[in-house]
Coordinates of C-alpha atoms and ligand atoms in Angstrom, one line a residue:
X810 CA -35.7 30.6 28.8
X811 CA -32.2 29.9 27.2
X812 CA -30.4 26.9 26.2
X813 CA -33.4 25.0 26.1
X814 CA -32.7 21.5 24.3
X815 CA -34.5 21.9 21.0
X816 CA -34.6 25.4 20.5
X817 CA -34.5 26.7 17.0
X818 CA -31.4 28.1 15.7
X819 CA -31.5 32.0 15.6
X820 CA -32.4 33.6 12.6
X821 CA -33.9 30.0 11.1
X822 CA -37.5 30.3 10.7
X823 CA -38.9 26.4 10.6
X824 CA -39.7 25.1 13.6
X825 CA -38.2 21.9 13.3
X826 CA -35.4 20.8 15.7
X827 CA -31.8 21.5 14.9
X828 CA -30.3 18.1 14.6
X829 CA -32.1 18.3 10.7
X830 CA -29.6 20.9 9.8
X831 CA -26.3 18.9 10.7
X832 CA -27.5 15.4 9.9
X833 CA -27.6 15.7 6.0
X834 CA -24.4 17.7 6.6
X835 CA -23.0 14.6 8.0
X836 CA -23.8 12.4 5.2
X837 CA -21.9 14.6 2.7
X838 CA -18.7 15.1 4.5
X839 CA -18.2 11.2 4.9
X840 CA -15.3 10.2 2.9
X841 CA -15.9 7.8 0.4
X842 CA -14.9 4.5 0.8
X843 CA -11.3 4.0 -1.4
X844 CA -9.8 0.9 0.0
X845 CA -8.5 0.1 -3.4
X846 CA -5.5 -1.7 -2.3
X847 CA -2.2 -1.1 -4.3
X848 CA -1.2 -4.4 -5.4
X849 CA 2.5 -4.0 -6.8
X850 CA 3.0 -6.3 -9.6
X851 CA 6.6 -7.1 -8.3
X852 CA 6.0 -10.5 -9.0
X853 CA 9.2 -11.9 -6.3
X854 CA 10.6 -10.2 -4.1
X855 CA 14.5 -10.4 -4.3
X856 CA 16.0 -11.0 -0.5
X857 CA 19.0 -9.6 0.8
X858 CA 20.7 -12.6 1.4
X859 CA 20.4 -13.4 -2.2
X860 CA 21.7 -10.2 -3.7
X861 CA 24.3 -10.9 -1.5
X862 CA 25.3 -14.1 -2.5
X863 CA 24.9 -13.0 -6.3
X864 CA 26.2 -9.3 -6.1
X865 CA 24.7 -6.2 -6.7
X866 CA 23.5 -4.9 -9.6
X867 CA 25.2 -2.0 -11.0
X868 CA 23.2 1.1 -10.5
X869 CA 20.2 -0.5 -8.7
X870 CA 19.2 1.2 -5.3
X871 CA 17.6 -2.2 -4.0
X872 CA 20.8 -3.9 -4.2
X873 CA 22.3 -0.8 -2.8
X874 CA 19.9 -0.6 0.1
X875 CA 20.1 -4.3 0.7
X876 CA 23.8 -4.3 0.8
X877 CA 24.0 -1.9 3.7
X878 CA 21.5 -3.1 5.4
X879 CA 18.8 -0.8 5.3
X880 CA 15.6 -1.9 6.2
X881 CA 13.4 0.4 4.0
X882 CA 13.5 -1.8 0.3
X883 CA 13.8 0.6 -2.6
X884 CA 12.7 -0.1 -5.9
X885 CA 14.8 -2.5 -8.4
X886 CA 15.6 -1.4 -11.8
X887 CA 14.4 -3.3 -14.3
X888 CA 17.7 -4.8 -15.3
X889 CA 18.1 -6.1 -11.5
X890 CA 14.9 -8.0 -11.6
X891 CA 15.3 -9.5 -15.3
X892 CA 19.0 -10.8 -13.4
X893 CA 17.5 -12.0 -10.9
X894 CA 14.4 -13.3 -12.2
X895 CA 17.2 -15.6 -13.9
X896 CA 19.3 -16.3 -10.9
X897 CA 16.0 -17.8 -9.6
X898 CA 14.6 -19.6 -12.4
X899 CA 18.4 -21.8 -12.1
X900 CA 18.7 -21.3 -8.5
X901 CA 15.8 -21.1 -7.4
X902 CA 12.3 -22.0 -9.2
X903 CA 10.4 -22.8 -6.0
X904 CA 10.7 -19.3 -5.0
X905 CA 8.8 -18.4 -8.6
X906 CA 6.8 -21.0 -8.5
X907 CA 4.7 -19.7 -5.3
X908 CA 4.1 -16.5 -7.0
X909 CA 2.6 -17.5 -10.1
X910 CA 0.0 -19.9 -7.8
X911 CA -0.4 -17.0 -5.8
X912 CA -1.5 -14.7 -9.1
Ligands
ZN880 ZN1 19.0 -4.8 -7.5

């Protein structure tokens, strides 16, 4: 009789039932759990409308990318977010203020 639920895999000699061989197998492969979740320590988050209405800063691709309207936000340089860290602490303190409750 073949194909019998059951049957012992050819060539193994215990009699125990297949499903011992795959379900250690099973236990192994499982990825480990790595939701470690990427917190960026940005701190704000510059909007376009801002770099706009203070200019860009020279050489950063954030401003860059803002200014033409590009969706995907690229990283500031450091020299754009000291600027505009200051540009928000006159203008705009509120907008710093919800971070540091939020940290
Ligand atoms: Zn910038």
């Amino acid at each position: 009789m073949e194909g019998l639920p059951g049957k012992p895999v050819p060539g193994r000699d215990s009699i125990e039932p297949p499903i011992k061989l795959w379900v250690p197998e099973e236990e192994i492969t499982r990825p480990i759990e790595t939701r470690k979740k990427e917190f960026s320590k940005r701190g704000f988050k510059i909007e376009r409308e801002h770099v706009r209405e203070h200019g860009l800063t020279l050489g950063c691709k954030g401003c860059l990318n803002a200014d033409s309207g590009n969706p995907v936000a690229k990283n500031r340089t450091a020299t754009c977010r000291e600027r505009f860290l200051k540009i928000y602490e006159e203008h705009k303190p509120e907008k710093l203020l919800k971070v540091t409750e939020k940290s």
